[in-house]
Short mmCIF file of C-alpha atoms in Angstrom, two decimals:
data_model
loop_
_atom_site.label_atom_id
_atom_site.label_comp_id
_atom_site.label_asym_id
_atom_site.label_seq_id
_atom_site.Cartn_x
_atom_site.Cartn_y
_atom_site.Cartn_z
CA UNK U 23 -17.03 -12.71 -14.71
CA UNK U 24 -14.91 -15.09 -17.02
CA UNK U 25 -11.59 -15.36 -16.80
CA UNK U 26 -9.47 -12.36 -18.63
CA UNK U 27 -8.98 -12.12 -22.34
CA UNK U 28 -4.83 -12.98 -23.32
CA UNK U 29 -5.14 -9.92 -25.51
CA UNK U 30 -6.11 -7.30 -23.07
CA UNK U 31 -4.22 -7.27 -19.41
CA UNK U 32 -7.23 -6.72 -16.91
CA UNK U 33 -7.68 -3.59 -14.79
CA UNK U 34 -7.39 -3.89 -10.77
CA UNK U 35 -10.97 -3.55 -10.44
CA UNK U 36 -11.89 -6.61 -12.95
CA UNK U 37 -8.84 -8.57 -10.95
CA UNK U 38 -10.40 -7.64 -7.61
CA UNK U 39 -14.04 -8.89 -9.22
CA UNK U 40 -12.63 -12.30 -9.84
CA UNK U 41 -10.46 -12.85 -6.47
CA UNK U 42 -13.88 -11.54 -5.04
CA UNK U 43 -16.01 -14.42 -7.09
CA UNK U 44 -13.08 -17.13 -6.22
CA UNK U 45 -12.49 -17.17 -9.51
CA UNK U 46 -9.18 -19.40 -10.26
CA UNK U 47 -5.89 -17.66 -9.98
CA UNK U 48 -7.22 -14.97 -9.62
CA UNK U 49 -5.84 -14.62 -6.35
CA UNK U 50 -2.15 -15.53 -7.72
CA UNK U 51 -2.57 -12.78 -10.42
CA UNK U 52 -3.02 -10.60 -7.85
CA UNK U 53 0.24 -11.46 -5.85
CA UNK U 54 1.95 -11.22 -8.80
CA UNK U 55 0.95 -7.99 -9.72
CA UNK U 56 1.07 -6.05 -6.31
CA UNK U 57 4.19 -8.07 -4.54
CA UNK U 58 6.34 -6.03 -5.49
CA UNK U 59 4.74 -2.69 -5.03
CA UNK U 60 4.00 -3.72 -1.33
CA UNK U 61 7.64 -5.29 -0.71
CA UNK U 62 8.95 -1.92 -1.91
CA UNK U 63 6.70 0.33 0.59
CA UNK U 64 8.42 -1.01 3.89
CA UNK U 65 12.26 -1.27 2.27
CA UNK U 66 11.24 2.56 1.25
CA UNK U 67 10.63 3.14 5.03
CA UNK U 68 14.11 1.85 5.69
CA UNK U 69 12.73 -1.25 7.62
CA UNK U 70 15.48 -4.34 8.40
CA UNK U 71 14.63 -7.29 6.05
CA UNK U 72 12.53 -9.47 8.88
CA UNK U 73 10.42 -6.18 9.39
CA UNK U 74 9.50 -5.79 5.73
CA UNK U 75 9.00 -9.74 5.59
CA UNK U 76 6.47 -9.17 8.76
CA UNK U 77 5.22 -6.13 7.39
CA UNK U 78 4.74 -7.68 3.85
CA UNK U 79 2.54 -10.52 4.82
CA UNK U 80 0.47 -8.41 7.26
CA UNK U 81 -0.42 -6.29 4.44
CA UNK U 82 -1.48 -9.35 2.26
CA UNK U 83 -3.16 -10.69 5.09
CA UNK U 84 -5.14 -7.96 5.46
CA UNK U 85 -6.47 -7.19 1.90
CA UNK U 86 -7.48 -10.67 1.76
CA UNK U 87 -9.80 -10.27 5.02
CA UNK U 88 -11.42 -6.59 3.29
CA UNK U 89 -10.77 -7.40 -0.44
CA UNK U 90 -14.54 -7.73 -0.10
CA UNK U 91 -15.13 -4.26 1.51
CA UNK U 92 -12.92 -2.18 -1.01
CA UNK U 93 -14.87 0.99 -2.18
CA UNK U 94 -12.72 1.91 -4.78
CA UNK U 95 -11.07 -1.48 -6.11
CA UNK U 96 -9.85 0.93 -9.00
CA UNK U 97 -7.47 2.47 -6.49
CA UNK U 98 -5.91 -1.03 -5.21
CA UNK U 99 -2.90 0.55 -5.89
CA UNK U 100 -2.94 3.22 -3.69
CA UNK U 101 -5.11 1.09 -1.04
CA UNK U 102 -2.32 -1.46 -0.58
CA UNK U 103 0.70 1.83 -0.95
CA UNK U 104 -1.40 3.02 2.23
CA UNK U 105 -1.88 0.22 4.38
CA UNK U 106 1.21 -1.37 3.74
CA UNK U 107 2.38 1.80 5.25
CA UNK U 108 0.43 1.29 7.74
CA UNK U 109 1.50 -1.53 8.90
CA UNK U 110 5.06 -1.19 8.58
CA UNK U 111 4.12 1.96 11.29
CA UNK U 112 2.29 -0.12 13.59
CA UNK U 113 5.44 -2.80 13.29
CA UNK U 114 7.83 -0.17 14.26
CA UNK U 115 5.37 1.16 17.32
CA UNK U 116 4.71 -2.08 18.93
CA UNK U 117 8.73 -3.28 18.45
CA UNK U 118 8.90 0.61 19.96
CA UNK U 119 6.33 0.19 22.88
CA UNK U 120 8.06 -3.43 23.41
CA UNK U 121 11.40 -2.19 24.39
CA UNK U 122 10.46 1.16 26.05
CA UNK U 123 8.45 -1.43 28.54
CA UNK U 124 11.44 -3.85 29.02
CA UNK U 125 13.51 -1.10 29.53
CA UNK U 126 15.82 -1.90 26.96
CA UNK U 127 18.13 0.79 25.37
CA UNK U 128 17.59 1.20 21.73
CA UNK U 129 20.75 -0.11 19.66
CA UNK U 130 22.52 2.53 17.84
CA UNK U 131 21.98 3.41 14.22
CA UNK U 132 25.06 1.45 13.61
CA UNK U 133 23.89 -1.60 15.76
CA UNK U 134 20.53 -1.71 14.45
CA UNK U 135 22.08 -1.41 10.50
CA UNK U 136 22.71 1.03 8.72
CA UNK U 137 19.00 3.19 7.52
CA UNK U 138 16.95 1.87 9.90
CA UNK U 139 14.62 3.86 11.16
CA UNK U 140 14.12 3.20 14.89
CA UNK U 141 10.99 5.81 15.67
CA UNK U 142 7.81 4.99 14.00
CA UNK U 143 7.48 7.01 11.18
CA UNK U 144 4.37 8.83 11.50
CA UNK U 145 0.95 6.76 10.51
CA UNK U 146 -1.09 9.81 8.45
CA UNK U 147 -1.54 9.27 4.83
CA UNK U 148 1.67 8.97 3.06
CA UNK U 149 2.57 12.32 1.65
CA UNK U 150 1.02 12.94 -2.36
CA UNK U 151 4.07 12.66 -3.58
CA UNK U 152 5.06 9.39 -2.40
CA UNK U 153 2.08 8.02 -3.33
CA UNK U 154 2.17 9.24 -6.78
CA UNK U 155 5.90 8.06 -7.55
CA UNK U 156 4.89 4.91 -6.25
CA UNK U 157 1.81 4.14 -8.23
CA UNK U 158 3.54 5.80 -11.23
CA UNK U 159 6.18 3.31 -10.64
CA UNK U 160 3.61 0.78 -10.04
CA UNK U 161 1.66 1.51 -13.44
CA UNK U 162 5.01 1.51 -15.88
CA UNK U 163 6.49 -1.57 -14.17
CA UNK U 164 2.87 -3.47 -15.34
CA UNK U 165 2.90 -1.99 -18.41
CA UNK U 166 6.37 -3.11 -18.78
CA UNK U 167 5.70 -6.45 -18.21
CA UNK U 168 2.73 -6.98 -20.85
CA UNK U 169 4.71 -5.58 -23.47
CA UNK U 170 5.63 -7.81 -26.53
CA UNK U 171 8.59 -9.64 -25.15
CA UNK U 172 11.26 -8.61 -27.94
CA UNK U 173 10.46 -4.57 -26.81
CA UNK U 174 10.11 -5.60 -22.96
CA UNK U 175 13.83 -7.14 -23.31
CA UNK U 176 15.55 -4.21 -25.43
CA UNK U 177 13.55 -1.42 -23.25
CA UNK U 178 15.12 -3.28 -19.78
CA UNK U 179 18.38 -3.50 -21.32
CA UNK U 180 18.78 0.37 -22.47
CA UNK U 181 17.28 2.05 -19.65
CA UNK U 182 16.79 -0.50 -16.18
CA UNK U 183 19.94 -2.35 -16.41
CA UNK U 184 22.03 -1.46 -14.00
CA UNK U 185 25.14 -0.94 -16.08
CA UNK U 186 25.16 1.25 -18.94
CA UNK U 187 25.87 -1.06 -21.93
CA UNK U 188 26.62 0.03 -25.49
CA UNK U 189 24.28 -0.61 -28.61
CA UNK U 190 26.80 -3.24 -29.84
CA UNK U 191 26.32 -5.29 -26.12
CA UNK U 192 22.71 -4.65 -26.16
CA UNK U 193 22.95 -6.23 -29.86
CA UNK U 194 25.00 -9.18 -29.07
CA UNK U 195 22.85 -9.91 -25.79
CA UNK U 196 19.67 -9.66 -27.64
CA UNK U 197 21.05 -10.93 -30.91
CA UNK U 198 19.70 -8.38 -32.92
CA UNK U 199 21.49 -6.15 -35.60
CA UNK U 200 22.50 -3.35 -34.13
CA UNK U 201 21.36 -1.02 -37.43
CA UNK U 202 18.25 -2.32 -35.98
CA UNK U 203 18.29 -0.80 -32.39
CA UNK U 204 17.55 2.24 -32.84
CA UNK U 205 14.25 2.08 -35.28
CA UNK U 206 13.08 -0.39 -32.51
CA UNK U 207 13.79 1.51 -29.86
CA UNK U 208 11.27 3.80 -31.24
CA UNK U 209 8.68 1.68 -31.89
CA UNK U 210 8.90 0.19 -28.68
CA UNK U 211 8.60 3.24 -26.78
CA UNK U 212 6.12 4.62 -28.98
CA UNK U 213 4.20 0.89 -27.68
CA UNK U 214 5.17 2.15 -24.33
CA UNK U 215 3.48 5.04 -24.67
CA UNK U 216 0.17 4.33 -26.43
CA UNK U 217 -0.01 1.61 -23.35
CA UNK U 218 0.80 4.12 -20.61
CA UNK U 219 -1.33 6.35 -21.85
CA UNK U 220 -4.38 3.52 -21.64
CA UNK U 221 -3.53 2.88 -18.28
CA UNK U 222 -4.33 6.09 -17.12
CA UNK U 223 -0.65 7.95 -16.51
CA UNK U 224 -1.35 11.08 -17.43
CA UNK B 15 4.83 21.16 -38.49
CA UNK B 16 2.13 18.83 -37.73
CA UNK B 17 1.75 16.23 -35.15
CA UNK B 18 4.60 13.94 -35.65
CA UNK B 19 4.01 9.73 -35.59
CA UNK B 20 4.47 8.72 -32.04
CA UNK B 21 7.29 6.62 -33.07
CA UNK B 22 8.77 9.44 -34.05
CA UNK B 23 8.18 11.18 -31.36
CA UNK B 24 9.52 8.62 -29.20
CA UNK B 25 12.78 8.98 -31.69
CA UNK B 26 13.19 12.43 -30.39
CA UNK B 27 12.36 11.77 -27.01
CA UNK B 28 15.49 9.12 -27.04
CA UNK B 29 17.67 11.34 -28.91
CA UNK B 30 16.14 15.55 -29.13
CA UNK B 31 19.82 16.45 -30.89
CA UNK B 32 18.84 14.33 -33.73
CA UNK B 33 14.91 15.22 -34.08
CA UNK B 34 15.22 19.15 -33.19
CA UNK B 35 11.62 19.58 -35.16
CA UNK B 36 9.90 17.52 -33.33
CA UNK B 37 11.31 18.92 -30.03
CA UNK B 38 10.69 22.47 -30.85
CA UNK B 39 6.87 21.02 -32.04
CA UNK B 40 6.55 19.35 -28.64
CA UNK B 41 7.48 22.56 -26.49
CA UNK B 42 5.98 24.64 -28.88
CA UNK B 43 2.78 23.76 -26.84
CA UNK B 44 0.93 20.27 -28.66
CA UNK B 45 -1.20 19.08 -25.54
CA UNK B 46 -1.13 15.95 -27.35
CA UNK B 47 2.49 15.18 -27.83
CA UNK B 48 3.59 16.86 -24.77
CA UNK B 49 1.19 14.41 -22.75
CA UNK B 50 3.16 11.32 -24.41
CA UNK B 51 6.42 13.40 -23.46
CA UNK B 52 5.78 13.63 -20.09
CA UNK B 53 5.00 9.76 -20.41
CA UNK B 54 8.28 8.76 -21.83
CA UNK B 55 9.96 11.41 -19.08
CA UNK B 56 8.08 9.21 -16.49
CA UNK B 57 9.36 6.19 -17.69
CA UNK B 58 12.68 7.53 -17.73
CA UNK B 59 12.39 8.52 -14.13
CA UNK B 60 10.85 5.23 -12.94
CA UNK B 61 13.29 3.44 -15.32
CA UNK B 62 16.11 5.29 -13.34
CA UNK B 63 15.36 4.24 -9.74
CA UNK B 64 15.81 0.74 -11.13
CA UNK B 65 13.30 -2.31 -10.86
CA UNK B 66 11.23 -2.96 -8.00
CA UNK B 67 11.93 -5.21 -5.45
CA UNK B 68 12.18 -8.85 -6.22
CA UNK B 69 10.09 -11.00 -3.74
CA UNK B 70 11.63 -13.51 -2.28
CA UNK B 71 10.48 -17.09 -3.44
CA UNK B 72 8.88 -17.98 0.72
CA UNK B 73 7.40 -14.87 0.56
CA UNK B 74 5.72 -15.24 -2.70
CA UNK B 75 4.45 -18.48 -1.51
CA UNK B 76 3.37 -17.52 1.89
CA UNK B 77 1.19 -14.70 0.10
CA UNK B 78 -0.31 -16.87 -2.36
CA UNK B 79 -1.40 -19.48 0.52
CA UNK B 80 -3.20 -16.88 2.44
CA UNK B 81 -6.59 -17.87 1.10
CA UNK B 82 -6.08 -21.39 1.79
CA UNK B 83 -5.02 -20.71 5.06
CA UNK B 84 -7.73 -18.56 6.22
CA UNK B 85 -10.11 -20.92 5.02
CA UNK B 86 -8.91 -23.84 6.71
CA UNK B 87 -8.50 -21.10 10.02
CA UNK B 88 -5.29 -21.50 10.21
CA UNK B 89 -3.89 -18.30 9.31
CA UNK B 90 -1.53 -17.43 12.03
CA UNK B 91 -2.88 -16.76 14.94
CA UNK B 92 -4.48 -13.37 13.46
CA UNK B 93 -8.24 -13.11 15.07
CA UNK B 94 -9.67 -9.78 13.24
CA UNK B 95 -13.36 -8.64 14.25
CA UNK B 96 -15.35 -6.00 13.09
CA UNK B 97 -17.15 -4.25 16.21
CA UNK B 98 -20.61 -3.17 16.64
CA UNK B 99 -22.18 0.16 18.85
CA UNK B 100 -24.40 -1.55 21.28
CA UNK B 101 -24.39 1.66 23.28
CA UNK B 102 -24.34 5.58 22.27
CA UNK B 103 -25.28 7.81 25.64
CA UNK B 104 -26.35 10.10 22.64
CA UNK B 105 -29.43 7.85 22.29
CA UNK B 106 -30.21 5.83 24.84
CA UNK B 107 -29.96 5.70 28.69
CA UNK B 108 -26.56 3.87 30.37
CA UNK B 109 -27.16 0.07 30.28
CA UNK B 110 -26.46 -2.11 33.60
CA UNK B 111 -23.04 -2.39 34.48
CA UNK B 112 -21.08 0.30 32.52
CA UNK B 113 -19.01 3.03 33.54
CA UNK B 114 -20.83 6.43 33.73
CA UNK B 115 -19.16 8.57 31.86
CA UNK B 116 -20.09 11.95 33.40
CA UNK B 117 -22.06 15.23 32.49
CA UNK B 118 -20.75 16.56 29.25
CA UNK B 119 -19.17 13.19 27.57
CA UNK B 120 -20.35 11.36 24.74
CA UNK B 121 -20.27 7.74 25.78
CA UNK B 122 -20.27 4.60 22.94
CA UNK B 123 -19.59 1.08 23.54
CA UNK B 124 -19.18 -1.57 21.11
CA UNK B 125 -18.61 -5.31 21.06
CA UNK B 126 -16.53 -7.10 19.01
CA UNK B 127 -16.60 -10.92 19.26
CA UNK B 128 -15.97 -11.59 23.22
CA UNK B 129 -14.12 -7.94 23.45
CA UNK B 130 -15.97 -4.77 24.66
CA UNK B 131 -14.36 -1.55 23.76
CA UNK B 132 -15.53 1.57 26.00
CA UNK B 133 -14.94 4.68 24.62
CA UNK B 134 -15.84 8.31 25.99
CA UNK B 135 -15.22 11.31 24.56
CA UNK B 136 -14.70 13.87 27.02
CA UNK B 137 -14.23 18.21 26.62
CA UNK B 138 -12.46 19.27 24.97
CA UNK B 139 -10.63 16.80 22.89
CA UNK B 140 -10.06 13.83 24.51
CA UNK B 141 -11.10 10.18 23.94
CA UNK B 142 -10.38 7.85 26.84
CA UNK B 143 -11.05 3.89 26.53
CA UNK B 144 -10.92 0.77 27.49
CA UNK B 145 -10.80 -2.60 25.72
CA UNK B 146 -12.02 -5.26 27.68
CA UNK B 147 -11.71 -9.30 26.61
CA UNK B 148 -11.35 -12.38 27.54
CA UNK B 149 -9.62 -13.50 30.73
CA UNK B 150 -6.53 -15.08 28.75
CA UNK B 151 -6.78 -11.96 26.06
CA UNK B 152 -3.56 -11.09 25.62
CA UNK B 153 -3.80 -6.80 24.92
CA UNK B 154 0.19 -6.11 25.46
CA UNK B 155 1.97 -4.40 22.53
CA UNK B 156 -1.52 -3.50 21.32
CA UNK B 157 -1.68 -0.23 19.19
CA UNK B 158 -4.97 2.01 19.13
CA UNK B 159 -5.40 4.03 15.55
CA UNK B 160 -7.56 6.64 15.17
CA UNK B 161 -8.43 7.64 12.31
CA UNK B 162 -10.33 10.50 10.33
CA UNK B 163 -10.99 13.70 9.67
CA UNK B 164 -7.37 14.09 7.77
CA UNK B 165 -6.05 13.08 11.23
CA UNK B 166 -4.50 10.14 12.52
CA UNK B 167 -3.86 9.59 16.37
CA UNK B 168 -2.05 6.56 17.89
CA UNK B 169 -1.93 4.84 21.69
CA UNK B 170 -0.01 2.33 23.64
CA UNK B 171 -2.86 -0.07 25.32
CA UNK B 172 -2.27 0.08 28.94
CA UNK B 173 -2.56 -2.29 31.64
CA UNK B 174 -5.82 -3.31 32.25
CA UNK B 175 -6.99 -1.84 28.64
CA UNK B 176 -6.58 1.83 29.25
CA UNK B 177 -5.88 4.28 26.84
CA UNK B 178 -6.65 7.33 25.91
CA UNK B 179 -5.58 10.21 22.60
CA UNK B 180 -5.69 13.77 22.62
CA UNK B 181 -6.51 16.79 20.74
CA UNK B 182 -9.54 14.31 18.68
CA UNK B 183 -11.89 16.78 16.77
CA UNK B 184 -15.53 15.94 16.84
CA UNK B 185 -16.08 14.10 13.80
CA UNK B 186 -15.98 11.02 12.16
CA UNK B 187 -13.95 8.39 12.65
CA UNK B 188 -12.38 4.53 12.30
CA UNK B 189 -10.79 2.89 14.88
CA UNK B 190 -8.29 0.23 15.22
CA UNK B 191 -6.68 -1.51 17.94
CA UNK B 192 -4.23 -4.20 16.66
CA UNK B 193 -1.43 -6.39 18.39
CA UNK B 194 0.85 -9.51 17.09
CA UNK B 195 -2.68 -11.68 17.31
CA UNK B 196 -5.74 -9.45 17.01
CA UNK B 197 -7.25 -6.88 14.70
CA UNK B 198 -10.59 -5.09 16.37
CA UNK B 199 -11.66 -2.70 14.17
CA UNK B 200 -14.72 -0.07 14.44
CA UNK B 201 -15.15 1.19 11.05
CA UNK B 202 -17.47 4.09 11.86
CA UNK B 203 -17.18 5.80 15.51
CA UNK B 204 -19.58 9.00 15.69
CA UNK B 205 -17.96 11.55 17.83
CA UNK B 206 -19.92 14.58 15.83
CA UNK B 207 -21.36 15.47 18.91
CA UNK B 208 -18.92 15.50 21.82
CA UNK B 209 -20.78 15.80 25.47
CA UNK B 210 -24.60 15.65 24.44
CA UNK B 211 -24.97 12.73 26.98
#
């Protein structure tokens, strides 16, 4: 298997084909895709910032050593969701089992910072849910990113920013007239939809 | 009215004062354009919890160096081995050496590398083990996983490799026992058949 066409973003089970085959980069196009996802699984759990570091490389760790045994590599997604979850339990249980048996007193909430979770959470499947907010997320956050720049930029600026700027800042930032914004807008969610709809959100 | 242009349905989607046609078509029941609706509404709900995560720059790297590190076997200090039944008291008669089980207990063993995990299942619904290795194996803060059937159990290793989980269903089953430095997994363990030794 070649290396992917520029015009058409490949699917996780053509990226997992090439990391399989060694192929170049292939391996860094798969970091890049799935960082995030699995950085956000353990911060989700409420996990201190060293935990999700630990818990982040144990989970790439891992689907290096069975990237060859994936059934489903159409489902990495959801694969790396799970065992990222996974691991951020089995963190939490040994740092558990590790200061029941030196006897130590677990710090308060407000020692320990503020959301952490100090009892594992429980290891079963992550509820459906989760899951599906998480590879939804997952999915538009790709799509986002292979858009044509121009709509990428003016669809992060009306709806992820985290202020709420006006069409006329929106304008100025992107230097575009703002008589345009609105037309564009449409087309570029219109984009967002056609390429939503091709990745499989239904 | 008919199907509107997606664009324009995205027009209404942004602003449904302005474009009350095409809302009223939408909701009107249009699988079609209510399937790119609920699109757009998913966007806008992803959109609102913000962007993911940004990784930090180390952590980026250390990911993408995992390859070259396990090749060169120097990825941490991570040993992970897949383990193989060399005994089921389903099949076969006790071997020299290992731990009889007793009437009524399905007995397995499997090695993994220079580790031997023991495992009996015994009536009802409890599996009891051991994990035996190497004389500088290092088994504290290990965490047994049990997993299948819908059901996930989890055990503290004790001293001298004991463990044991309760209330496991015959069935079908993966096991893992993991600590800071090791990863011994059993990808299939057959407990169908609980106590036909």
């Amino acid at each position: 298997m070649g290396d992917p066409s520029p015009r058409r973003r490949e699917d996780s089970t053509e990226l997992v084909a090439r990391v399989r085959a060694d192929a170049p980069g292939a391996w860094a196009r798969l970091v890049r895709r799935y960082e995030r996802l699995v950085l956000s699984v353990p911060r989700g759990m409420g996990l201190s910032e060293d935990d999700c570091e630990e818990v982040f490389q144990a989970t790439w760790m891992a689907l290096h050593r069975q990237i060859h045994g994936l059934r489903d590599p159409g489902s990495l997604g959801d694969w790396i969701i799970t065992t990222a979850r996974r691991q951020a339990w089995k963190h939490l249980r040994r740092t558990s089992l590790r200061r029941q048996r030196e006897g130590a007193s677990l710090p308060s909430e407000s020692e320990a910072g503020e959301g952490v979770r100090q009892e594992p959470a429980s290891p079963d499947a992550p509820p459906i849910d989760e899951v599906l907010r998480l590879e939804r997320r997952q999915i538009v956050h790709e799509v986002l990113e292979g858009m044509p720049t121009r709509c990428r930029r003016l669809l992060e600026a009306l709806y992820l920013g985290r202020d709420d700027p006006s069409y006329a800042e929106v304008a100025r930032r992107l230097g575009m007239p703002i008589g345009s914004l609105g037309p564009t807008r449409a087309r570029c969610l219109a984009e967002l939809a056609r390429r939503l709809e091709e990745a499989g959100l239904s | 009215m008919s199907c509107p242009d997606l664009a324009a349905l995205a027009a209404a989607h942004a602003d449904p004062g302005a474009h009350r046609a095409v809302v009223e078509h939408v909701h009107a029941g249009c699988a079609s354009c209510a399937a790119h609706w609920r699109r757009l509404d998913v966007f806008e709900a992803v959109a609102a919890l913000g962007p993911l995560p940004q990784v930090p720059a180390h952590l980026h790297a250390a990911a993408l160096a995992i390859p070259e590190q396990q090749t060169a076997g120097v990825a941490g200090r991570l040993l992970s081995l897949v383990g193989r039944l060399v005994f089921d008291s389903a099949g076969g008669r006790l071997v020299p050496g290992l731990r009889d089980a007793g009437a009524g207990r399905r007995h397995l063993l499997y090695e993994a590398g220079p580790y031997e995990i023991d495992l009996a299942l015994v009536e009802p619904a409890t599996l009891v083990g051991q994990v035996m290795g190497p004389e500088d194996a290092d088994l504290r803060d290990a965490v047994v996983l049990l997993s299948g059937e819908g059901r996930t159990f989890d055990a503290a290793v004790l001293e001298h490799g004991d463990f044991h989980l309760d209330g496991v269903a015959p069935g079908r089953y993966a096991l893992q026992i993991g600590s800071d430095d090791l990863d011994l997994v059993l990808p299939d363990v057959d407990l169908t058949s609980p106590g036909s030794a």
